[in-house]
PDB file of C-alpha atoms in Angstrom:
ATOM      1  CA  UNK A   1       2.842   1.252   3.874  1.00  0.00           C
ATOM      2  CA  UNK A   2       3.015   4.347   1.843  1.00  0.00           C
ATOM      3  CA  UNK A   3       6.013   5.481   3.560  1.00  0.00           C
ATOM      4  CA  UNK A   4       7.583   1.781   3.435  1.00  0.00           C
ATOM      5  CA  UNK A   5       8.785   2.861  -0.448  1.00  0.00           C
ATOM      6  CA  UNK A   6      10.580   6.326   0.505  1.00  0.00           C
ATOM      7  CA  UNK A   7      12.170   4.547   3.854  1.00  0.00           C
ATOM      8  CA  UNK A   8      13.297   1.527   1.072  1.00  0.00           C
ATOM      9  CA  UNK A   9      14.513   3.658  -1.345  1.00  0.00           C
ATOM     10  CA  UNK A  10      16.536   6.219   0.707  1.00  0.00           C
ATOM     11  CA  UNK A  11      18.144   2.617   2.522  1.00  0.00           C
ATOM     12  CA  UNK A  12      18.567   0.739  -0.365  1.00  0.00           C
ATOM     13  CA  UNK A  13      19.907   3.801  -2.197  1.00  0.00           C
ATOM     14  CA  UNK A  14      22.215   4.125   0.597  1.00  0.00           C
ATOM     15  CA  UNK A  15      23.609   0.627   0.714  1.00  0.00           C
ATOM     16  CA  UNK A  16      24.791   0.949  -3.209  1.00  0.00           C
ATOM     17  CA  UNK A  17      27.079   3.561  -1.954  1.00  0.00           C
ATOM     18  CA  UNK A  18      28.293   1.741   1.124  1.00  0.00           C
ATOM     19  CA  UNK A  19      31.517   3.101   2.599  1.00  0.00           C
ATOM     20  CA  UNK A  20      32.324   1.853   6.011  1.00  0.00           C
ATOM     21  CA  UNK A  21      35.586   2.926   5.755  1.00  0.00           C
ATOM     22  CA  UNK A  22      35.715   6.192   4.071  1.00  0.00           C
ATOM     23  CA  UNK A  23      37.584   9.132   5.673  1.00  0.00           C
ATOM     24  CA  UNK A  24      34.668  11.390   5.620  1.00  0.00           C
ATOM     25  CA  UNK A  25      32.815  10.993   9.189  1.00  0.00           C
ATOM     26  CA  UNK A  26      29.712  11.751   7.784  1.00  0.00           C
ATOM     27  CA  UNK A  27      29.751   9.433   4.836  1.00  0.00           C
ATOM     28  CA  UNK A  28      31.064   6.473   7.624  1.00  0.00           C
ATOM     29  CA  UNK A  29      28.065   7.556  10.273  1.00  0.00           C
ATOM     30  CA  UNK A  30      25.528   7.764   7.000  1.00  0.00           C
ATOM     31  CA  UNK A  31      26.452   3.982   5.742  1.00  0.00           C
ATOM     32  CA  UNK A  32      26.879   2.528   9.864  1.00  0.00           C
ATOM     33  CA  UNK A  33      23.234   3.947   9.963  1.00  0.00           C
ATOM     34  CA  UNK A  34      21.837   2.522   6.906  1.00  0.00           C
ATOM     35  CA  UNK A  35      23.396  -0.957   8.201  1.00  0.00           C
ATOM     36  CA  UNK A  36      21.472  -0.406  11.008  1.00  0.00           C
ATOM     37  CA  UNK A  37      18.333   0.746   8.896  1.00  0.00           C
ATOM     38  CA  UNK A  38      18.786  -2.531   7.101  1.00  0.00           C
ATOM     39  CA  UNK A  39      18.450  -4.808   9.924  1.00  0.00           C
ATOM     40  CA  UNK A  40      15.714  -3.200  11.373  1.00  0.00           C
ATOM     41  CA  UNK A  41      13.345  -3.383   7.957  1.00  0.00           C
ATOM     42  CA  UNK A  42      14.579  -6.752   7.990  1.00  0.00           C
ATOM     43  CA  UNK A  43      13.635  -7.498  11.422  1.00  0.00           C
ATOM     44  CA  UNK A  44      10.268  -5.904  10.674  1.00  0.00           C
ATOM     45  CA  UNK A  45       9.182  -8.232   8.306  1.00  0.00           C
ATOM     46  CA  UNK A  46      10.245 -10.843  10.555  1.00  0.00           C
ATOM     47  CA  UNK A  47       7.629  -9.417  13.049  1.00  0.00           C
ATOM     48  CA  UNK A  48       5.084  -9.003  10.792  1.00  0.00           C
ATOM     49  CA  UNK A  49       5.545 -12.539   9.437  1.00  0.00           C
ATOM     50  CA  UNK A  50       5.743 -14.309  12.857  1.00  0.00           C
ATOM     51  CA  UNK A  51       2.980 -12.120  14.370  1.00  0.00           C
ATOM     52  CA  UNK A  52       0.901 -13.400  11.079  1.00  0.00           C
ATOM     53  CA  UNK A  53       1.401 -17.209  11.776  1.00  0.00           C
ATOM     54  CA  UNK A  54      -0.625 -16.816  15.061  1.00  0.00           C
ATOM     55  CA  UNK A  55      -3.706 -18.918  15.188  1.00  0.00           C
ATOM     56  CA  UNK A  56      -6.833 -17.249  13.880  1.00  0.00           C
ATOM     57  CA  UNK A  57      -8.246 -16.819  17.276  1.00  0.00           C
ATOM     58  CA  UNK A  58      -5.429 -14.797  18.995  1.00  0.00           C
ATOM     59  CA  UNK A  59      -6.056 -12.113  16.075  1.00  0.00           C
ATOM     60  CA  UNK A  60      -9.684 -11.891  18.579  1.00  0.00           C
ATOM     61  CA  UNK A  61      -7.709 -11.300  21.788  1.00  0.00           C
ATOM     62  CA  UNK A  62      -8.396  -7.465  22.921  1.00  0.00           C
ATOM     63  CA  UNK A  63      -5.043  -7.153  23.787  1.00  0.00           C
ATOM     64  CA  UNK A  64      -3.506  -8.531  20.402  1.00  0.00           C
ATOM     65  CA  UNK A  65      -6.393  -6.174  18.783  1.00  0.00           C
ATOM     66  CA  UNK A  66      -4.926  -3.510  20.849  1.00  0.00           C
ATOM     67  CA  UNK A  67      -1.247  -3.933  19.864  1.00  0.00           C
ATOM     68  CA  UNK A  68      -1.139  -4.783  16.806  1.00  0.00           C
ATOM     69  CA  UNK A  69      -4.393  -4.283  15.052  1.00  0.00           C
ATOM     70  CA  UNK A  70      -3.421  -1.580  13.103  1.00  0.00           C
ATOM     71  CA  UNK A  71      -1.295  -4.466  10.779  1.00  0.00           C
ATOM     72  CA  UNK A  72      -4.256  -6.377  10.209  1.00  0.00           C
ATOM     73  CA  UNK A  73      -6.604  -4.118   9.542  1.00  0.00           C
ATOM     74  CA  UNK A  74      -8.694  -4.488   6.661  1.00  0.00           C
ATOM     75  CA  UNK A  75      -7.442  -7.869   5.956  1.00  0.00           C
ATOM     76  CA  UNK A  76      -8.796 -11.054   5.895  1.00  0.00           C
ATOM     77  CA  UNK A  77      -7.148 -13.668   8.407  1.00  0.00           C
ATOM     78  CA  UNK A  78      -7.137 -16.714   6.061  1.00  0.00           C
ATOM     79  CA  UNK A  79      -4.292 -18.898   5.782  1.00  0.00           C
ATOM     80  CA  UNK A  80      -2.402 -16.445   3.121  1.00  0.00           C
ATOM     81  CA  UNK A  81      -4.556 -13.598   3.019  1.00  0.00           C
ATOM     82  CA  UNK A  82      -2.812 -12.609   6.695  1.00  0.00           C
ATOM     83  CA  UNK A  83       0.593 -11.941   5.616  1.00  0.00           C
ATOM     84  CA  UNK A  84      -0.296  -9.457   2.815  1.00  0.00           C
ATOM     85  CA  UNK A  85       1.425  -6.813   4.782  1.00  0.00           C
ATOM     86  CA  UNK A  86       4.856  -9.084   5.160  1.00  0.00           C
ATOM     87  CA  UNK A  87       4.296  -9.549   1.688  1.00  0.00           C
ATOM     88  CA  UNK A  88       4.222  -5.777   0.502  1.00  0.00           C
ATOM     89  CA  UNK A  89       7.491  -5.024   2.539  1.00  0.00           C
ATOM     90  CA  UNK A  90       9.086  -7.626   1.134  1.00  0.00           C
ATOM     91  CA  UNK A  91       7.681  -7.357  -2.421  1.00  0.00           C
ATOM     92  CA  UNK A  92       8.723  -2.887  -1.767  1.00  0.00           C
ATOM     93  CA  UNK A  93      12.168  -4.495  -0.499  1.00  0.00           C
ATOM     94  CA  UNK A  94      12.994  -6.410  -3.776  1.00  0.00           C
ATOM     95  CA  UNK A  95      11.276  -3.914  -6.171  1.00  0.00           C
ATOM     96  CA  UNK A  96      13.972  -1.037  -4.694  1.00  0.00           C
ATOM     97  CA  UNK A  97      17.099  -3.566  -5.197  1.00  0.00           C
ATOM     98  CA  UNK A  98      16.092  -4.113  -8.544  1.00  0.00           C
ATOM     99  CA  UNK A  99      15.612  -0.713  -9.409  1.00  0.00           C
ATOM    100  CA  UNK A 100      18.873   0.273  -7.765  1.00  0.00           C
ATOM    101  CA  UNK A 101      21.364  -2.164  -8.217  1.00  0.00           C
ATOM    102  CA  UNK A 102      20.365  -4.340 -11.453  1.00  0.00           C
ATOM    103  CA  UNK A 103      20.260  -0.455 -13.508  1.00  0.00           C
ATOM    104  CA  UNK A 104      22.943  -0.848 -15.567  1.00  0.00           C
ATOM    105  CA  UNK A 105      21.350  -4.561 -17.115  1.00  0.00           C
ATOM    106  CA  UNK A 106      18.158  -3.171 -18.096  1.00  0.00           C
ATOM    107  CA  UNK A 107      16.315  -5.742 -19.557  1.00  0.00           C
ATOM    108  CA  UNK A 108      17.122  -7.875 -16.442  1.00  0.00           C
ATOM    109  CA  UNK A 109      15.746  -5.408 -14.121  1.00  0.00           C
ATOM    110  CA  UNK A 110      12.949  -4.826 -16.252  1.00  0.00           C
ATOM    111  CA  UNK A 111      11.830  -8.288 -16.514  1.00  0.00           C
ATOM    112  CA  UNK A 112      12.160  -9.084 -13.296  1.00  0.00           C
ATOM    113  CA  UNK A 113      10.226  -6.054 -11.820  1.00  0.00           C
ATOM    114  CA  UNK A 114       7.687  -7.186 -14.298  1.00  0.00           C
ATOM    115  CA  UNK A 115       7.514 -10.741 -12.915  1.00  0.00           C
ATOM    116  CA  UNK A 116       7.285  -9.181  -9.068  1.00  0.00           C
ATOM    117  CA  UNK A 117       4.656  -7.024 -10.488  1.00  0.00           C
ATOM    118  CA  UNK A 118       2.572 -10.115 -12.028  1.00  0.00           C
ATOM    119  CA  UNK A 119       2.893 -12.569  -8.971  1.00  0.00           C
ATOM    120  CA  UNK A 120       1.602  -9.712  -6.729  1.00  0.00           C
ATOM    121  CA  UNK A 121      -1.402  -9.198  -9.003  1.00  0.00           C
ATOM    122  CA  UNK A 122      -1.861 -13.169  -9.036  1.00  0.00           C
ATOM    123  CA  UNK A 123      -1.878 -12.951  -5.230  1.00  0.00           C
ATOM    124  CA  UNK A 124      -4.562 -10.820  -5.237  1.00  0.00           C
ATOM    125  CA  UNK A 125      -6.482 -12.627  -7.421  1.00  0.00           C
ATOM    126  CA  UNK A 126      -6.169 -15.815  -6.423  1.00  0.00           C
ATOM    127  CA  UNK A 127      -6.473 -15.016  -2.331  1.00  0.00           C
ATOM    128  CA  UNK A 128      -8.774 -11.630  -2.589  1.00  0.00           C
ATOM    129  CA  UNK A 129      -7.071 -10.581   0.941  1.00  0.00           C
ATOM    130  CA  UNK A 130      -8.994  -7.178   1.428  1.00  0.00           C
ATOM    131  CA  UNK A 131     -12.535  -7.225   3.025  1.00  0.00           C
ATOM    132  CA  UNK A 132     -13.489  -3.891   1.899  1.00  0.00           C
ATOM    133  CA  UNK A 133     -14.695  -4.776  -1.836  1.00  0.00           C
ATOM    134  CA  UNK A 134     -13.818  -1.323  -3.635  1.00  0.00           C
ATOM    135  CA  UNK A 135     -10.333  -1.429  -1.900  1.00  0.00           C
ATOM    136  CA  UNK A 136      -9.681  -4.639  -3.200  1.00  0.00           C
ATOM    137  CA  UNK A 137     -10.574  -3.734  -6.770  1.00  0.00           C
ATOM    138  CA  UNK A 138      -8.449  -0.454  -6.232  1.00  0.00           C
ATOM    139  CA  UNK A 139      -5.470  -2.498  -5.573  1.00  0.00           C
ATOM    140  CA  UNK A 140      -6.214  -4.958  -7.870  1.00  0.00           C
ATOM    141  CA  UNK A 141      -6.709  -2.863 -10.772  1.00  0.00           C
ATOM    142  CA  UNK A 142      -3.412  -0.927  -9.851  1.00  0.00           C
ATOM    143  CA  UNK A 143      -1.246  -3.875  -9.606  1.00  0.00           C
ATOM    144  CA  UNK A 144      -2.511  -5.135 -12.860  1.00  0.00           C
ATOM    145  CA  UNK A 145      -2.406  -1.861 -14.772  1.00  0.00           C
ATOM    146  CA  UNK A 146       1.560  -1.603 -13.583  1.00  0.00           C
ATOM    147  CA  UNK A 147       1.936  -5.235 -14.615  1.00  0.00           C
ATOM    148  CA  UNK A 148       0.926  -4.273 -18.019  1.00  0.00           C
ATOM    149  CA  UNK A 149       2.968  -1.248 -18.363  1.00  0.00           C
ATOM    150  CA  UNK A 150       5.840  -2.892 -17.070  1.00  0.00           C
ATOM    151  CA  UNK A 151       5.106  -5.822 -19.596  1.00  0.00           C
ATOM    152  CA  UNK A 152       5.341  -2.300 -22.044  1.00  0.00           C
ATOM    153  CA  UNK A 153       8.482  -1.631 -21.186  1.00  0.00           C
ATOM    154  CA  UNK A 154       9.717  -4.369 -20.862  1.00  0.00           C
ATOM    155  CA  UNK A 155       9.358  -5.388 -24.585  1.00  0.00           C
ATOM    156  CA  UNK A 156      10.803  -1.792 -25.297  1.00  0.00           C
ATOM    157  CA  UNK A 157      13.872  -2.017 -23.352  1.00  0.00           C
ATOM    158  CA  UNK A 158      14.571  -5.678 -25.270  1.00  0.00           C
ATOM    159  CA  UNK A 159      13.403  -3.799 -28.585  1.00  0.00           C
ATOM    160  CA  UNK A 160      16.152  -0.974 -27.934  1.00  0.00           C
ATOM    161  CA  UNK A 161      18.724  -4.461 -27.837  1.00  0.00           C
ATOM    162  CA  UNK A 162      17.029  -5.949 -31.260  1.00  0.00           C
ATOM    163  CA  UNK A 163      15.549  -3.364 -32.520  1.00  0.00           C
ATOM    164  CA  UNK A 164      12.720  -5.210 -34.141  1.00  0.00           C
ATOM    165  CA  UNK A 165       9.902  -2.983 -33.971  1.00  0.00           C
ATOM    166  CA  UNK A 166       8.924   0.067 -35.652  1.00  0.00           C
ATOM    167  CA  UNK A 167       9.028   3.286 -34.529  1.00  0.00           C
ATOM    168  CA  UNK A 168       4.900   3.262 -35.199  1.00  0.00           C
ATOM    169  CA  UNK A 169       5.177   0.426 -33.001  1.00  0.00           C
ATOM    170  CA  UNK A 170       6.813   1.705 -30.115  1.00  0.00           C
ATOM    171  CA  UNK A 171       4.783   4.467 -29.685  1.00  0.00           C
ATOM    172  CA  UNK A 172       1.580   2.120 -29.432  1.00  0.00           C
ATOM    173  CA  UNK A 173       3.917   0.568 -26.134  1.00  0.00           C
ATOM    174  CA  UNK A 174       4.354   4.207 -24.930  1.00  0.00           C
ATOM    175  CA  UNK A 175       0.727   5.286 -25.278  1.00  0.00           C
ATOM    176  CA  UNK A 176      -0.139   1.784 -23.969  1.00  0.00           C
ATOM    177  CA  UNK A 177       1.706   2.918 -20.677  1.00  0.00           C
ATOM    178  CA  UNK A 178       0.821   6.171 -20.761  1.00  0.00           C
ATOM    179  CA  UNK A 179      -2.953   4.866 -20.821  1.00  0.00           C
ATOM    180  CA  UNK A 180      -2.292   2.100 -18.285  1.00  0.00           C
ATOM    181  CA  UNK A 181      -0.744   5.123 -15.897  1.00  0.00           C
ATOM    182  CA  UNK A 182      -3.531   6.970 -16.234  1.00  0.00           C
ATOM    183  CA  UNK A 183      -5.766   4.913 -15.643  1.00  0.00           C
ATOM    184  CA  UNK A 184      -4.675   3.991 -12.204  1.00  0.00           C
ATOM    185  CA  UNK A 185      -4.877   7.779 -11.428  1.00  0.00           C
ATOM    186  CA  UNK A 186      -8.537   7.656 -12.415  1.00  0.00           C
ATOM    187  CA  UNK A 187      -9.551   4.960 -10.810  1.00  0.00           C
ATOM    188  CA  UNK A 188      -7.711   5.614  -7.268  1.00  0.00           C
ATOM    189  CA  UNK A 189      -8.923   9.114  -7.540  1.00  0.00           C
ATOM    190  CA  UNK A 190     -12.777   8.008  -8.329  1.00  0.00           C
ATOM    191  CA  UNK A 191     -12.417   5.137  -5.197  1.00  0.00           C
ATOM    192  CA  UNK A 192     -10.682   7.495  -2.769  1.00  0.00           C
ATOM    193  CA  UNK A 193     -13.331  10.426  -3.260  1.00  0.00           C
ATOM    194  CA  UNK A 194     -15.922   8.274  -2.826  1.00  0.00           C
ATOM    195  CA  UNK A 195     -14.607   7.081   0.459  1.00  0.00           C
ATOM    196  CA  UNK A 196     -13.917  10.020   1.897  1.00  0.00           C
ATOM    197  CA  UNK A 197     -17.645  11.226   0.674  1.00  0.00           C
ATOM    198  CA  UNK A 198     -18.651   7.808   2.642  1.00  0.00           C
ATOM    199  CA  UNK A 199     -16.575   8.503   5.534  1.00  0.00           C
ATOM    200  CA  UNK A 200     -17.803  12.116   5.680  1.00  0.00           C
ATOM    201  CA  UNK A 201     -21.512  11.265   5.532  1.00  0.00           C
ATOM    202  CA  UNK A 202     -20.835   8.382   7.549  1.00  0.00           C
ATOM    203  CA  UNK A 203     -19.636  11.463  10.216  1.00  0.00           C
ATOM    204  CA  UNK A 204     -22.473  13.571   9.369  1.00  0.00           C
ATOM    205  CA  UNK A 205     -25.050  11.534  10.199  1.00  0.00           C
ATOM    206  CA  UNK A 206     -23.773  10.413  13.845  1.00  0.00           C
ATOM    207  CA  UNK A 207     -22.707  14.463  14.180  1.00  0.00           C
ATOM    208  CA  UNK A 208     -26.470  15.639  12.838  1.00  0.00           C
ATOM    209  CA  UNK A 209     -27.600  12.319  15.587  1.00  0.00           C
ATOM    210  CA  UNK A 210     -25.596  13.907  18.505  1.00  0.00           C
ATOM    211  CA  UNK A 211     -27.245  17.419  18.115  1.00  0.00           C
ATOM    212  CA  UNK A 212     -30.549  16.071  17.831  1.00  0.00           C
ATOM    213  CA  UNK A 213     -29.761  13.832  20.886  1.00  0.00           C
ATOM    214  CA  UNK A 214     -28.599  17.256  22.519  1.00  0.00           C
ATOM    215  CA  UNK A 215     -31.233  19.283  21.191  1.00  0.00           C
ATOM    216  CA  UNK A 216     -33.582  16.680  23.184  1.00  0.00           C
ATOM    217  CA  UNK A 217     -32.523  17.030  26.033  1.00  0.00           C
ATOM    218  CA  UNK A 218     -32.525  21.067  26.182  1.00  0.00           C
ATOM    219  CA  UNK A 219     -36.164  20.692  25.390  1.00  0.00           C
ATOM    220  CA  UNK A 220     -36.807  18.316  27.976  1.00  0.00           C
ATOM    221  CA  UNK A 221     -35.437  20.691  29.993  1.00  0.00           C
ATOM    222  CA  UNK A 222     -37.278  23.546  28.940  1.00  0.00           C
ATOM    223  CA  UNK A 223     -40.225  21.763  29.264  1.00  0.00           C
ATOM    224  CA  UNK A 224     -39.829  20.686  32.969  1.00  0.00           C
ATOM    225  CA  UNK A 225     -38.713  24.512  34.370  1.00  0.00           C
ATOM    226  CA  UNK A 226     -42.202  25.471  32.417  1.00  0.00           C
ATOM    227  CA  UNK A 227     -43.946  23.159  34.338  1.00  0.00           C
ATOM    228  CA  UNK A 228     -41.992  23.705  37.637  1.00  0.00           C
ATOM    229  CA  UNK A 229     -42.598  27.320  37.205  1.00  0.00           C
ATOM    230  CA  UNK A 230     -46.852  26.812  36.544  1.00  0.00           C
ATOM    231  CA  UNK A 231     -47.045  25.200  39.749  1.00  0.00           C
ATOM    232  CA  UNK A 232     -45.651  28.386  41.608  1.00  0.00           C
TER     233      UNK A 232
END
């Protein structure tokens, strides 16, 4: 999913400059292949959403596991907890039109991110799709922090329109954001190094198992070429 927002953004991007018919070969093959980008995202989320609507016991089948686990992985298969992922693409789809093609009316684009923003956050709080507890409050507490400091901006991009506030004022929005930012750093960085310290003792202990495992069995070894050699 990670690498769903720099595939969006380099397609998206590309679409705003759309010319099918330019003279330049490059710039013709460059928009025919973000067409064909297009469909395909599109078409992915239609995959993800019809493999999501299967019944709760195909998600069981070894061969479904084996296929397509990897989408459902980590989430729980309730009735709208198992299209997070379809959800995500689309929500990374819209967020990247937005940003692209609503920038020149700002407080449009701003309020609208801000309202994609919020209803993901309600989503997770009202359907608590992750089984993993301290993922789920990773992502939670991420999508809420950027709901807040797009609810920041927001009120500064309609300020720059009225100009209401004071300048005092606006810099408790821009600390406000600045402090929301951060935050998510913090708290992604503190849940992420403790799962890799989890995942790494987690390894440790089944490595430190296997050499005692191997360890016994030298031994036993050992012990019957003593005794072999005691009877001659």
């Amino acid at each position: 999913m990670a690498t769903a927002y720099d595939f969006t953004f380099s397609l998206v991007l590309q679409l705003y400059a759309l010319e099918l018919n330019s003279p330049n070969m490059f710039i013709r093959l460059s928009s025919l292949l973000a067409c064909v980008a297009s469909a395909l995202y599109v078409f992915s989320i239609y995959f993800v959403i019809k493999l999501s609507q299967m019944k709760k016991y195909a998600f069981n089948n070894n061969v479904i596991q084996t296929k397509y686990g990897s989408i459902f992985d980590g989430i729980k298969i309730n009735e709208f907890s198992k299209y997070l992922n379809a959800i995500l693409l689309i929500k990374k789809l819209i967020f990247m039109l937005l940003l692209i093609f609503a920038y020149e009316f700002p407080i449009f684009q701003t309020v609208s991110i801000t309202l994609l923003s919020t209803s993901m956050s309600l989503f997770y709080i009202l359907f608590n799709p992750l089984e993993d507890k301290l993922e789920y409050f990773k992502q939670l507490f991420s999508e809420v922090s950027i709901s807040f400091t797009l609810l920041s901006i927001t009120i500064l991009t309609c300020d720059f329109e009225l100009l209401y506030f004071s300048y005092e004022i606006r810099q408790y929005f821009g600390w406000g954001c600045i402090f929301f930012m951060s935050s998510i750093l913090c708290i992604q960085l503190g849940i992420d190094g403790f799962q890799q310290w989890k995942f790494l003792f987690k390894k440790y202990k089944q490595i430190k198992r296997l050499a005692q495992q191997i360890l016994g069995v030298f031994q036993q070894n050992n012990k019957v070429t003593a005794q072999s050699s005691v009877f001659y």
